[in-house]
């Protein structure tokens, strides 16, 4: 890779992935040194509801954001649903995401598009002299299919195209996400597993970089007697370029109108957790999440806002057995 491309790539990817870098590589995926994976925006979670729950969401997702978290989750969508997220991220980075799902009897199809973008970046030569400005952005778009295999098992897959552009240079890749959900005999308890970003390396000129592959093992439990409707969730994330991370989250609906959420992230250098609220008005859901960084971080805080259209949400998910 040329010196110029390396310099531009590092400036852009450094902003996008500065807090996503860990310290070791598990043996479950293509090996990658910390920070050597490309398209770091794929690690950014989708949806303010998931963000507010500490991204403990692989076993929870039964909405259009399941195309990101666990494609098996869309198989339970009862009809047509839509989701949009605006993410005010670090260093003026913005991430926009749209998803839609059409549910049918026992199976569903979904689609998504996502765009990460920011303002102009400075271009400097090897001695640090400003030589101009450039723009960079990342894009993802794909299709998802989910199916209920039995009364207790759901499976799904997402296929997606990935595109990255930095100045005059661009790269394209293709990837697949796989997911499964299991409704255990214990009423309200769901187990789940996902494998995400299985795909071809991203190639800028002559140098390849692997995708941020990851495995998630998750569980979610919705109480029925104590604080009826309280949702507890946990995810164990095993990435190919950092340490194993943990996620814990909770959600409680009050009078089926307002949801209170909170979550924690474990073994992260900069992120600690999040809090948020959700409001239901008819078939519309508005969610907000405040995601702070640690006191020692200079990255600031992030805000996420989502709007969803989910007819029958309370009956199909919150009130479901």
PDB file of C-alpha atoms in Angstrom:
ATOM      1  CA  UNK A   1       0.000   0.000   0.000  1.00  0.00           C
ATOM      2  CA  UNK A   2       1.408   3.406  -0.893  1.00  0.00           C
ATOM      3  CA  UNK A   3       2.513   5.851   1.804  1.00  0.00           C
ATOM      4  CA  UNK A   4      -0.272   8.244   0.815  1.00  0.00           C
ATOM      5  CA  UNK A   5      -3.011   5.622   1.094  1.00  0.00           C
ATOM      6  CA  UNK A   6      -1.650   4.417   4.414  1.00  0.00           C
ATOM      7  CA  UNK A   7      -1.625   7.944   5.788  1.00  0.00           C
ATOM      8  CA  UNK A   8      -5.198   8.668   4.692  1.00  0.00           C
ATOM      9  CA  UNK A   9      -6.462   5.304   5.893  1.00  0.00           C
ATOM     10  CA  UNK A  10      -4.887   5.715   9.301  1.00  0.00           C
ATOM     11  CA  UNK A  11      -6.378   9.166   9.788  1.00  0.00           C
ATOM     12  CA  UNK A  12      -9.904   8.007   8.957  1.00  0.00           C
ATOM     13  CA  UNK A  13      -9.812   4.588  10.584  1.00  0.00           C
ATOM     14  CA  UNK A  14      -8.061   6.021  13.612  1.00  0.00           C
ATOM     15  CA  UNK A  15     -11.067   8.243  14.280  1.00  0.00           C
ATOM     16  CA  UNK A  16     -13.597   5.480  13.647  1.00  0.00           C
ATOM     17  CA  UNK A  17     -11.886   2.700  15.603  1.00  0.00           C
ATOM     18  CA  UNK A  18      -9.948   4.478  18.339  1.00  0.00           C
ATOM     19  CA  UNK A  19     -11.892   2.898  21.198  1.00  0.00           C
ATOM     20  CA  UNK A  20     -12.641  -0.421  19.484  1.00  0.00           C
ATOM     21  CA  UNK A  21      -9.079  -1.756  19.730  1.00  0.00           C
ATOM     22  CA  UNK A  22      -8.303  -4.461  22.288  1.00  0.00           C
ATOM     23  CA  UNK A  23      -5.198  -6.373  23.233  1.00  0.00           C
ATOM     24  CA  UNK A  24      -5.388  -9.976  22.072  1.00  0.00           C
ATOM     25  CA  UNK A  25      -6.735 -12.321  19.406  1.00  0.00           C
ATOM     26  CA  UNK A  26      -8.982 -15.301  20.157  1.00  0.00           C
ATOM     27  CA  UNK A  27      -8.549 -18.444  18.038  1.00  0.00           C
ATOM     28  CA  UNK A  28     -12.112 -18.512  16.686  1.00  0.00           C
ATOM     29  CA  UNK A  29     -11.601 -16.452  13.534  1.00  0.00           C
ATOM     30  CA  UNK A  30      -9.050 -15.279  11.013  1.00  0.00           C
ATOM     31  CA  UNK A  31      -6.212 -13.863  13.072  1.00  0.00           C
ATOM     32  CA  UNK A  32      -5.786 -10.106  13.129  1.00  0.00           C
ATOM     33  CA  UNK A  33      -3.594  -7.956  15.310  1.00  0.00           C
ATOM     34  CA  UNK A  34      -5.414  -5.316  17.367  1.00  0.00           C
ATOM     35  CA  UNK A  35      -6.440  -2.489  15.068  1.00  0.00           C
ATOM     36  CA  UNK A  36      -5.563  -4.383  11.864  1.00  0.00           C
ATOM     37  CA  UNK A  37      -9.130  -5.210  10.859  1.00  0.00           C
ATOM     38  CA  UNK A  38     -10.783  -2.936   8.340  1.00  0.00           C
ATOM     39  CA  UNK A  39     -14.243  -1.331   8.159  1.00  0.00           C
ATOM     40  CA  UNK A  40     -14.343  -0.692  11.904  1.00  0.00           C
ATOM     41  CA  UNK A  41     -17.795   0.902  11.513  1.00  0.00           C
ATOM     42  CA  UNK A  42     -19.217  -2.629  11.384  1.00  0.00           C
ATOM     43  CA  UNK A  43     -18.557  -2.820  15.138  1.00  0.00           C
ATOM     44  CA  UNK A  44     -20.938   0.061  15.854  1.00  0.00           C
ATOM     45  CA  UNK A  45     -24.212  -1.221  17.257  1.00  0.00           C
ATOM     46  CA  UNK A  46     -27.516  -0.347  15.604  1.00  0.00           C
ATOM     47  CA  UNK A  47     -30.522   1.145  17.372  1.00  0.00           C
ATOM     48  CA  UNK A  48     -30.913   3.345  20.429  1.00  0.00           C
ATOM     49  CA  UNK A  49     -32.759   0.582  22.285  1.00  0.00           C
ATOM     50  CA  UNK A  50     -29.832  -1.812  21.923  1.00  0.00           C
ATOM     51  CA  UNK A  51     -27.331   0.931  22.789  1.00  0.00           C
ATOM     52  CA  UNK A  52     -29.189   1.833  25.979  1.00  0.00           C
ATOM     53  CA  UNK A  53     -29.120  -1.837  27.010  1.00  0.00           C
ATOM     54  CA  UNK A  54     -25.334  -1.973  26.751  1.00  0.00           C
ATOM     55  CA  UNK A  55     -25.595  -3.750  23.387  1.00  0.00           C
ATOM     56  CA  UNK A  56     -26.720  -6.938  25.111  1.00  0.00           C
ATOM     57  CA  UNK A  57     -29.108  -7.578  22.252  1.00  0.00           C
ATOM     58  CA  UNK A  58     -28.354 -10.726  20.243  1.00  0.00           C
ATOM     59  CA  UNK A  59     -31.019 -12.723  22.120  1.00  0.00           C
ATOM     60  CA  UNK A  60     -33.413  -9.763  22.378  1.00  0.00           C
ATOM     61  CA  UNK A  61     -33.630  -8.558  18.766  1.00  0.00           C
ATOM     62  CA  UNK A  62     -37.038  -9.265  17.230  1.00  0.00           C
ATOM     63  CA  UNK A  63     -37.340  -6.056  15.227  1.00  0.00           C
ATOM     64  CA  UNK A  64     -35.761  -4.667  12.031  1.00  0.00           C
ATOM     65  CA  UNK A  65     -32.451  -4.086  13.859  1.00  0.00           C
ATOM     66  CA  UNK A  66     -32.180  -7.874  14.051  1.00  0.00           C
ATOM     67  CA  UNK A  67     -30.743  -7.718  10.524  1.00  0.00           C
ATOM     68  CA  UNK A  68     -27.646  -6.384  12.326  1.00  0.00           C
ATOM     69  CA  UNK A  69     -27.750  -8.105  15.725  1.00  0.00           C
ATOM     70  CA  UNK A  70     -29.150 -11.534  14.916  1.00  0.00           C
ATOM     71  CA  UNK A  71     -30.849 -12.301  11.569  1.00  0.00           C
ATOM     72  CA  UNK A  72     -32.800 -15.138  13.182  1.00  0.00           C
ATOM     73  CA  UNK A  73     -34.795 -12.545  15.125  1.00  0.00           C
ATOM     74  CA  UNK A  74     -36.739 -11.243  12.138  1.00  0.00           C
ATOM     75  CA  UNK A  75     -38.541 -14.582  11.774  1.00  0.00           C
ATOM     76  CA  UNK A  76     -40.910 -13.545  14.596  1.00  0.00           C
ATOM     77  CA  UNK A  77     -41.883 -10.188  13.067  1.00  0.00           C
ATOM     78  CA  UNK A  78     -45.679 -10.423  12.546  1.00  0.00           C
ATOM     79  CA  UNK A  79     -45.960  -8.024   9.608  1.00  0.00           C
ATOM     80  CA  UNK A  80     -44.281  -5.001   8.045  1.00  0.00           C
ATOM     81  CA  UNK A  81     -41.918  -2.994  10.268  1.00  0.00           C
ATOM     82  CA  UNK A  82     -39.440  -0.141   9.724  1.00  0.00           C
ATOM     83  CA  UNK A  83     -36.518   1.275  11.663  1.00  0.00           C
ATOM     84  CA  UNK A  84     -34.250   4.310  11.332  1.00  0.00           C
ATOM     85  CA  UNK A  85     -31.317   5.366  13.510  1.00  0.00           C
ATOM     86  CA  UNK A  86     -29.251   8.534  13.683  1.00  0.00           C
ATOM     87  CA  UNK A  87     -25.990   8.180  15.608  1.00  0.00           C
ATOM     88  CA  UNK A  88     -24.072  11.263  16.790  1.00  0.00           C
ATOM     89  CA  UNK A  89     -20.725   9.597  17.284  1.00  0.00           C
ATOM     90  CA  UNK A  90     -17.212  10.688  18.205  1.00  0.00           C
ATOM     91  CA  UNK A  91     -15.213  13.401  16.376  1.00  0.00           C
ATOM     92  CA  UNK A  92     -18.177  14.598  14.301  1.00  0.00           C
ATOM     93  CA  UNK A  93     -18.734  11.132  12.844  1.00  0.00           C
ATOM     94  CA  UNK A  94     -22.355  10.425  11.870  1.00  0.00           C
ATOM     95  CA  UNK A  95     -23.894   7.029  11.235  1.00  0.00           C
ATOM     96  CA  UNK A  96     -27.289   6.685   9.532  1.00  0.00           C
ATOM     97  CA  UNK A  97     -29.078   3.341   9.296  1.00  0.00           C
ATOM     98  CA  UNK A  98     -32.379   2.245   7.748  1.00  0.00           C
ATOM     99  CA  UNK A  99     -33.934  -1.222   7.978  1.00  0.00           C
ATOM    100  CA  UNK A 100     -37.231  -2.788   6.954  1.00  0.00           C
ATOM    101  CA  UNK A 101     -38.732  -6.239   7.504  1.00  0.00           C
ATOM    102  CA  UNK A 102     -41.703  -8.008   5.950  1.00  0.00           C
ATOM    103  CA  UNK A 103     -42.886 -10.792   8.202  1.00  0.00           C
ATOM    104  CA  UNK A 104     -44.898 -13.762   6.968  1.00  0.00           C
ATOM    105  CA  UNK A 105     -46.118 -16.923   8.635  1.00  0.00           C
ATOM    106  CA  UNK A 106     -43.027 -18.467  10.187  1.00  0.00           C
ATOM    107  CA  UNK A 107     -40.470 -16.564   8.117  1.00  0.00           C
ATOM    108  CA  UNK A 108     -39.512 -13.050   7.066  1.00  0.00           C
ATOM    109  CA  UNK A 109     -37.293 -11.055   4.742  1.00  0.00           C
ATOM    110  CA  UNK A 110     -35.454  -7.845   5.567  1.00  0.00           C
ATOM    111  CA  UNK A 111     -33.257  -5.197   4.002  1.00  0.00           C
ATOM    112  CA  UNK A 112     -30.910  -2.531   5.322  1.00  0.00           C
ATOM    113  CA  UNK A 113     -28.637   0.328   4.266  1.00  0.00           C
ATOM    114  CA  UNK A 114     -26.110   2.121   6.449  1.00  0.00           C
ATOM    115  CA  UNK A 115     -23.806   5.084   5.854  1.00  0.00           C
ATOM    116  CA  UNK A 116     -21.017   6.375   8.074  1.00  0.00           C
ATOM    117  CA  UNK A 117     -19.779   9.836   7.105  1.00  0.00           C
ATOM    118  CA  UNK A 118     -18.082  12.918   8.488  1.00  0.00           C
ATOM    119  CA  UNK A 119     -16.831  16.350   7.459  1.00  0.00           C
ATOM    120  CA  UNK A 120     -13.648  17.159   5.607  1.00  0.00           C
ATOM    121  CA  UNK A 121     -10.392  15.674   6.862  1.00  0.00           C
ATOM    122  CA  UNK A 122      -6.958  17.200   6.506  1.00  0.00           C
ATOM    123  CA  UNK A 123      -4.467  15.640   4.123  1.00  0.00           C
ATOM    124  CA  UNK A 124      -0.817  16.031   5.130  1.00  0.00           C
ATOM    125  CA  UNK A 125       2.447  14.807   3.663  1.00  0.00           C
ATOM    126  CA  UNK A 126       5.104  12.758   5.440  1.00  0.00           C
ATOM    127  CA  UNK A 127       6.511  15.812   7.247  1.00  0.00           C
ATOM    128  CA  UNK A 128       3.101  17.032   8.421  1.00  0.00           C
ATOM    129  CA  UNK A 129       2.543  19.865   5.950  1.00  0.00           C
ATOM    130  CA  UNK A 130      -1.110  20.455   5.049  1.00  0.00           C
ATOM    131  CA  UNK A 131      -1.608  19.627   1.356  1.00  0.00           C
ATOM    132  CA  UNK A 132      -5.388  19.684   1.102  1.00  0.00           C
ATOM    133  CA  UNK A 133      -8.602  18.107   2.362  1.00  0.00           C
ATOM    134  CA  UNK A 134     -10.478  14.913   1.587  1.00  0.00           C
ATOM    135  CA  UNK A 135     -13.658  13.067   2.471  1.00  0.00           C
ATOM    136  CA  UNK A 136     -14.200   9.487   3.538  1.00  0.00           C
ATOM    137  CA  UNK A 137     -17.223   7.299   4.134  1.00  0.00           C
ATOM    138  CA  UNK A 138     -18.274   3.672   4.644  1.00  0.00           C
ATOM    139  CA  UNK A 139     -21.430   2.021   3.312  1.00  0.00           C
ATOM    140  CA  UNK A 140     -23.269  -1.231   3.911  1.00  0.00           C
ATOM    141  CA  UNK A 141     -26.392  -2.636   2.281  1.00  0.00           C
ATOM    142  CA  UNK A 142     -27.877  -6.092   2.379  1.00  0.00           C
ATOM    143  CA  UNK A 143     -30.738  -8.575   2.540  1.00  0.00           C
ATOM    144  CA  UNK A 144     -31.792 -10.845   5.408  1.00  0.00           C
ATOM    145  CA  UNK A 145     -33.871 -13.988   5.619  1.00  0.00           C
ATOM    146  CA  UNK A 146     -35.109 -15.530   8.856  1.00  0.00           C
ATOM    147  CA  UNK A 147     -37.174 -18.649   9.424  1.00  0.00           C
ATOM    148  CA  UNK A 148     -38.760 -20.434  12.378  1.00  0.00           C
ATOM    149  CA  UNK A 149     -37.477 -23.997  12.036  1.00  0.00           C
ATOM    150  CA  UNK A 150     -39.504 -25.406  14.924  1.00  0.00           C
ATOM    151  CA  UNK A 151     -41.644 -23.885  17.666  1.00  0.00           C
ATOM    152  CA  UNK A 152     -38.476 -23.243  19.685  1.00  0.00           C
ATOM    153  CA  UNK A 153     -35.708 -22.692  17.101  1.00  0.00           C
ATOM    154  CA  UNK A 154     -35.262 -19.773  14.700  1.00  0.00           C
ATOM    155  CA  UNK A 155     -32.426 -19.295  12.215  1.00  0.00           C
ATOM    156  CA  UNK A 156     -31.425 -16.546   9.836  1.00  0.00           C
ATOM    157  CA  UNK A 157     -28.740 -15.129   7.567  1.00  0.00           C
ATOM    158  CA  UNK A 158     -27.773 -11.730   6.189  1.00  0.00           C
ATOM    159  CA  UNK A 159     -25.766 -11.130   3.018  1.00  0.00           C
ATOM    160  CA  UNK A 160     -24.339  -7.652   2.555  1.00  0.00           C
ATOM    161  CA  UNK A 161     -22.101  -5.564   0.359  1.00  0.00           C
ATOM    162  CA  UNK A 162     -19.521  -3.313   2.022  1.00  0.00           C
ATOM    163  CA  UNK A 163     -17.939  -0.268   0.421  1.00  0.00           C
ATOM    164  CA  UNK A 164     -15.290   2.078   1.764  1.00  0.00           C
ATOM    165  CA  UNK A 165     -13.958   5.254   0.152  1.00  0.00           C
ATOM    166  CA  UNK A 166     -11.019   7.320   1.395  1.00  0.00           C
ATOM    167  CA  UNK A 167     -10.074  10.271  -0.829  1.00  0.00           C
ATOM    168  CA  UNK A 168      -9.566   8.832  -4.333  1.00  0.00           C
ATOM    169  CA  UNK A 169      -9.243   5.249  -3.120  1.00  0.00           C
ATOM    170  CA  UNK A 170     -12.041   2.744  -2.599  1.00  0.00           C
ATOM    171  CA  UNK A 171     -12.572  -0.909  -1.759  1.00  0.00           C
ATOM    172  CA  UNK A 172     -15.496  -3.340  -1.886  1.00  0.00           C
ATOM    173  CA  UNK A 173     -16.161  -6.492   0.093  1.00  0.00           C
ATOM    174  CA  UNK A 174     -18.977  -8.970   0.672  1.00  0.00           C
ATOM    175  CA  UNK A 175     -19.936 -10.588   3.962  1.00  0.00           C
ATOM    176  CA  UNK A 176     -22.470 -12.847   5.661  1.00  0.00           C
ATOM    177  CA  UNK A 177     -23.985 -12.859   9.154  1.00  0.00           C
ATOM    178  CA  UNK A 178     -25.499 -16.023  10.642  1.00  0.00           C
ATOM    179  CA  UNK A 179     -27.758 -16.313  13.668  1.00  0.00           C
ATOM    180  CA  UNK A 180     -29.856 -18.705  15.743  1.00  0.00           C
ATOM    181  CA  UNK A 181     -32.352 -18.263  18.616  1.00  0.00           C
ATOM    182  CA  UNK A 182     -33.595 -20.979  20.965  1.00  0.00           C
ATOM    183  CA  UNK A 183     -36.682 -20.584  23.155  1.00  0.00           C
ATOM    184  CA  UNK A 184     -35.912 -22.759  26.151  1.00  0.00           C
ATOM    185  CA  UNK A 185     -38.481 -24.762  28.132  1.00  0.00           C
ATOM    186  CA  UNK A 186     -38.144 -22.139  30.870  1.00  0.00           C
ATOM    187  CA  UNK A 187     -40.797 -19.624  29.916  1.00  0.00           C
ATOM    188  CA  UNK A 188     -39.300 -16.244  29.042  1.00  0.00           C
ATOM    189  CA  UNK A 189     -35.700 -17.473  28.592  1.00  0.00           C
ATOM    190  CA  UNK A 190     -34.110 -17.247  25.134  1.00  0.00           C
ATOM    191  CA  UNK A 191     -30.583 -18.308  24.152  1.00  0.00           C
ATOM    192  CA  UNK A 192     -28.886 -17.085  20.986  1.00  0.00           C
ATOM    193  CA  UNK A 193     -25.682 -17.217  18.988  1.00  0.00           C
ATOM    194  CA  UNK A 194     -24.326 -15.251  16.025  1.00  0.00           C
ATOM    195  CA  UNK A 195     -21.317 -15.193  13.732  1.00  0.00           C
ATOM    196  CA  UNK A 196     -20.922 -11.859  11.952  1.00  0.00           C
ATOM    197  CA  UNK A 197     -18.852 -10.415   9.109  1.00  0.00           C
ATOM    198  CA  UNK A 198     -17.807 -13.679   7.507  1.00  0.00           C
ATOM    199  CA  UNK A 199     -16.466 -12.399   4.220  1.00  0.00           C
ATOM    200  CA  UNK A 200     -13.742 -11.409   1.836  1.00  0.00           C
ATOM    201  CA  UNK A 201     -10.876  -9.132   2.919  1.00  0.00           C
ATOM    202  CA  UNK A 202     -10.959  -5.451   2.064  1.00  0.00           C
ATOM    203  CA  UNK A 203      -8.242  -4.538  -0.425  1.00  0.00           C
ATOM    204  CA  UNK A 204      -6.832  -1.044  -0.865  1.00  0.00           C
ATOM    205  CA  UNK A 205      -4.352  -1.268  -3.758  1.00  0.00           C
ATOM    206  CA  UNK A 206      -2.044  -4.196  -2.894  1.00  0.00           C
ATOM    207  CA  UNK A 207      -2.702  -4.729   0.799  1.00  0.00           C
ATOM    208  CA  UNK A 208      -5.547  -6.809   2.288  1.00  0.00           C
ATOM    209  CA  UNK A 209      -7.217  -6.285   5.662  1.00  0.00           C
ATOM    210  CA  UNK A 210      -9.582  -8.813   7.225  1.00  0.00           C
ATOM    211  CA  UNK A 211     -13.092  -7.886   8.330  1.00  0.00           C
ATOM    212  CA  UNK A 212     -13.954  -7.529  12.046  1.00  0.00           C
ATOM    213  CA  UNK A 213     -15.349 -11.038  12.457  1.00  0.00           C
ATOM    214  CA  UNK A 214     -17.066 -11.802  15.737  1.00  0.00           C
ATOM    215  CA  UNK A 215     -19.051 -14.454  17.609  1.00  0.00           C
ATOM    216  CA  UNK A 216     -21.739 -13.669  20.170  1.00  0.00           C
ATOM    217  CA  UNK A 217     -23.264 -15.998  22.748  1.00  0.00           C
ATOM    218  CA  UNK A 218     -26.310 -14.447  24.368  1.00  0.00           C
ATOM    219  CA  UNK A 219     -29.224 -14.953  26.738  1.00  0.00           C
ATOM    220  CA  UNK A 220     -32.350 -12.936  27.518  1.00  0.00           C
ATOM    221  CA  UNK A 221     -35.012 -13.462  30.161  1.00  0.00           C
ATOM    222  CA  UNK A 222     -38.329 -11.633  30.524  1.00  0.00           C
ATOM    223  CA  UNK A 223     -39.882 -11.904  33.983  1.00  0.00           C
ATOM    224  CA  UNK A 224     -43.558 -12.737  34.398  1.00  0.00           C
ATOM    225  CA  UNK A 225     -44.319 -12.338  38.105  1.00  0.00           C
ATOM    226  CA  UNK A 226     -41.719 -10.037  39.673  1.00  0.00           C
ATOM    227  CA  UNK A 227     -41.789  -6.625  37.950  1.00  0.00           C
ATOM    228  CA  UNK A 228     -43.856  -8.091  35.134  1.00  0.00           C
ATOM    229  CA  UNK A 229     -42.241  -7.413  31.781  1.00  0.00           C
ATOM    230  CA  UNK A 230     -38.724  -6.734  33.081  1.00  0.00           C
ATOM    231  CA  UNK A 231     -36.212  -7.827  30.442  1.00  0.00           C
ATOM    232  CA  UNK A 232     -32.694  -8.918  31.426  1.00  0.00           C
ATOM    233  CA  UNK A 233     -30.050  -9.672  28.798  1.00  0.00           C
ATOM    234  CA  UNK A 234     -26.388 -10.594  28.489  1.00  0.00           C
ATOM    235  CA  UNK A 235     -23.993 -11.050  25.561  1.00  0.00           C
ATOM    236  CA  UNK A 236     -20.500 -12.504  25.419  1.00  0.00           C
ATOM    237  CA  UNK A 237     -18.661 -11.094  22.371  1.00  0.00           C
ATOM    238  CA  UNK A 238     -15.609 -12.898  20.964  1.00  0.00           C
ATOM    239  CA  UNK A 239     -13.940 -10.757  18.258  1.00  0.00           C
ATOM    240  CA  UNK A 240     -10.954 -11.599  16.067  1.00  0.00           C
ATOM    241  CA  UNK A 241      -8.950  -8.492  16.944  1.00  0.00           C
ATOM    242  CA  UNK A 242      -9.369  -7.895  20.675  1.00  0.00           C
ATOM    243  CA  UNK A 243     -10.145  -9.423  24.040  1.00  0.00           C
ATOM    244  CA  UNK A 244     -13.422 -11.104  24.866  1.00  0.00           C
ATOM    245  CA  UNK A 245     -16.005  -8.500  25.933  1.00  0.00           C
ATOM    246  CA  UNK A 246     -19.155  -8.695  28.032  1.00  0.00           C
ATOM    247  CA  UNK A 247     -22.493  -6.867  27.791  1.00  0.00           C
ATOM    248  CA  UNK A 248     -25.312  -6.617  30.342  1.00  0.00           C
ATOM    249  CA  UNK A 249     -28.634  -4.865  29.845  1.00  0.00           C
ATOM    250  CA  UNK A 250     -32.109  -4.353  31.272  1.00  0.00           C
ATOM    251  CA  UNK A 251     -35.408  -2.866  30.131  1.00  0.00           C
ATOM    252  CA  UNK A 252     -38.656  -2.178  31.982  1.00  0.00           C
ATOM    253  CA  UNK A 253     -41.866  -0.946  30.357  1.00  0.00           C
ATOM    254  CA  UNK A 254     -44.130   1.273  32.477  1.00  0.00           C
ATOM    255  CA  UNK A 255     -47.816   1.044  31.556  1.00  0.00           C
ATOM    256  CA  UNK A 256     -46.732  -0.149  28.075  1.00  0.00           C
ATOM    257  CA  UNK A 257     -45.969   3.473  27.173  1.00  0.00           C
ATOM    258  CA  UNK A 258     -42.501   4.333  28.498  1.00  0.00           C
ATOM    259  CA  UNK A 259     -39.472   2.062  28.673  1.00  0.00           C
ATOM    260  CA  UNK A 260     -36.541   2.614  31.047  1.00  0.00           C
ATOM    261  CA  UNK A 261     -33.238   1.047  29.975  1.00  0.00           C
ATOM    262  CA  UNK A 262     -29.701   0.647  31.217  1.00  0.00           C
ATOM    263  CA  UNK A 263     -26.638  -1.389  30.368  1.00  0.00           C
ATOM    264  CA  UNK A 264     -23.001  -2.104  31.139  1.00  0.00           C
ATOM    265  CA  UNK A 265     -20.019  -2.995  28.974  1.00  0.00           C
ATOM    266  CA  UNK A 266     -17.273  -5.153  30.456  1.00  0.00           C
ATOM    267  CA  UNK A 267     -13.572  -5.264  29.511  1.00  0.00           C
ATOM    268  CA  UNK A 268     -13.719  -2.114  27.376  1.00  0.00           C
ATOM    269  CA  UNK A 269     -11.031   0.543  27.707  1.00  0.00           C
ATOM    270  CA  UNK A 270     -13.184   3.586  26.964  1.00  0.00           C
ATOM    271  CA  UNK A 271     -16.844   2.541  27.123  1.00  0.00           C
ATOM    272  CA  UNK A 272     -18.630   1.832  30.386  1.00  0.00           C
ATOM    273  CA  UNK A 273     -22.319   1.475  29.605  1.00  0.00           C
ATOM    274  CA  UNK A 274     -25.402   3.468  28.716  1.00  0.00           C
ATOM    275  CA  UNK A 275     -28.860   4.617  29.785  1.00  0.00           C
ATOM    276  CA  UNK A 276     -31.907   5.450  27.737  1.00  0.00           C
ATOM    277  CA  UNK A 277     -35.644   5.773  27.323  1.00  0.00           C
ATOM    278  CA  UNK A 278     -38.259   4.576  24.894  1.00  0.00           C
ATOM    279  CA  UNK A 279     -41.709   5.987  24.214  1.00  0.00           C
ATOM    280  CA  UNK A 280     -44.543   4.230  22.390  1.00  0.00           C
ATOM    281  CA  UNK A 281     -47.210   6.246  20.609  1.00  0.00           C
ATOM    282  CA  UNK A 282     -49.617   4.019  18.763  1.00  0.00           C
ATOM    283  CA  UNK A 283     -47.568   1.927  16.342  1.00  0.00           C
ATOM    284  CA  UNK A 284     -44.558   4.252  16.584  1.00  0.00           C
ATOM    285  CA  UNK A 285     -41.571   3.822  18.884  1.00  0.00           C
ATOM    286  CA  UNK A 286     -39.071   6.580  19.671  1.00  0.00           C
ATOM    287  CA  UNK A 287     -35.901   5.529  21.475  1.00  0.00           C
ATOM    288  CA  UNK A 288     -32.989   7.509  22.898  1.00  0.00           C
ATOM    289  CA  UNK A 289     -29.651   6.356  24.316  1.00  0.00           C
ATOM    290  CA  UNK A 290     -26.902   8.286  26.080  1.00  0.00           C
ATOM    291  CA  UNK A 291     -23.578   6.484  25.756  1.00  0.00           C
ATOM    292  CA  UNK A 292     -20.775   8.129  27.764  1.00  0.00           C
ATOM    293  CA  UNK A 293     -17.094   7.313  27.674  1.00  0.00           C
ATOM    294  CA  UNK A 294     -14.879   6.906  30.737  1.00  0.00           C
ATOM    295  CA  UNK A 295     -13.796   9.972  32.732  1.00  0.00           C
ATOM    296  CA  UNK A 296     -10.210   9.510  31.506  1.00  0.00           C
ATOM    297  CA  UNK A 297     -11.285   9.530  27.860  1.00  0.00           C
ATOM    298  CA  UNK A 298     -11.096  12.614  25.650  1.00  0.00           C
ATOM    299  CA  UNK A 299     -13.627  11.237  23.157  1.00  0.00           C
ATOM    300  CA  UNK A 300     -16.688  12.893  24.688  1.00  0.00           C
ATOM    301  CA  UNK A 301     -20.158  11.352  24.820  1.00  0.00           C
ATOM    302  CA  UNK A 302     -22.412   9.953  22.111  1.00  0.00           C
ATOM    303  CA  UNK A 303     -26.168  10.173  21.537  1.00  0.00           C
ATOM    304  CA  UNK A 304     -28.381   7.855  19.526  1.00  0.00           C
ATOM    305  CA  UNK A 305     -31.963   8.401  18.429  1.00  0.00           C
ATOM    306  CA  UNK A 306     -34.147   5.821  16.702  1.00  0.00           C
ATOM    307  CA  UNK A 307     -37.610   5.872  15.182  1.00  0.00           C
ATOM    308  CA  UNK A 308     -39.497   2.690  14.505  1.00  0.00           C
ATOM    309  CA  UNK A 309     -42.880   1.653  13.160  1.00  0.00           C
ATOM    310  CA  UNK A 310     -43.928  -1.644  14.749  1.00  0.00           C
ATOM    311  CA  UNK A 311     -47.662  -2.487  14.678  1.00  0.00           C
ATOM    312  CA  UNK A 312     -48.538  -4.953  17.421  1.00  0.00           C
ATOM    313  CA  UNK A 313     -45.184  -4.562  19.224  1.00  0.00           C
ATOM    314  CA  UNK A 314     -46.646  -4.996  22.698  1.00  0.00           C
ATOM    315  CA  UNK A 315     -48.558  -8.148  21.798  1.00  0.00           C
ATOM    316  CA  UNK A 316     -45.843  -9.800  19.692  1.00  0.00           C
ATOM    317  CA  UNK A 317     -42.829  -9.140  21.932  1.00  0.00           C
ATOM    318  CA  UNK A 318     -43.420  -7.576  25.338  1.00  0.00           C
ATOM    319  CA  UNK A 319     -46.594  -9.507  26.184  1.00  0.00           C
ATOM    320  CA  UNK A 320     -45.618 -12.700  24.339  1.00  0.00           C
ATOM    321  CA  UNK A 321     -44.877 -15.901  26.278  1.00  0.00           C
TER     322      UNK A 321
END
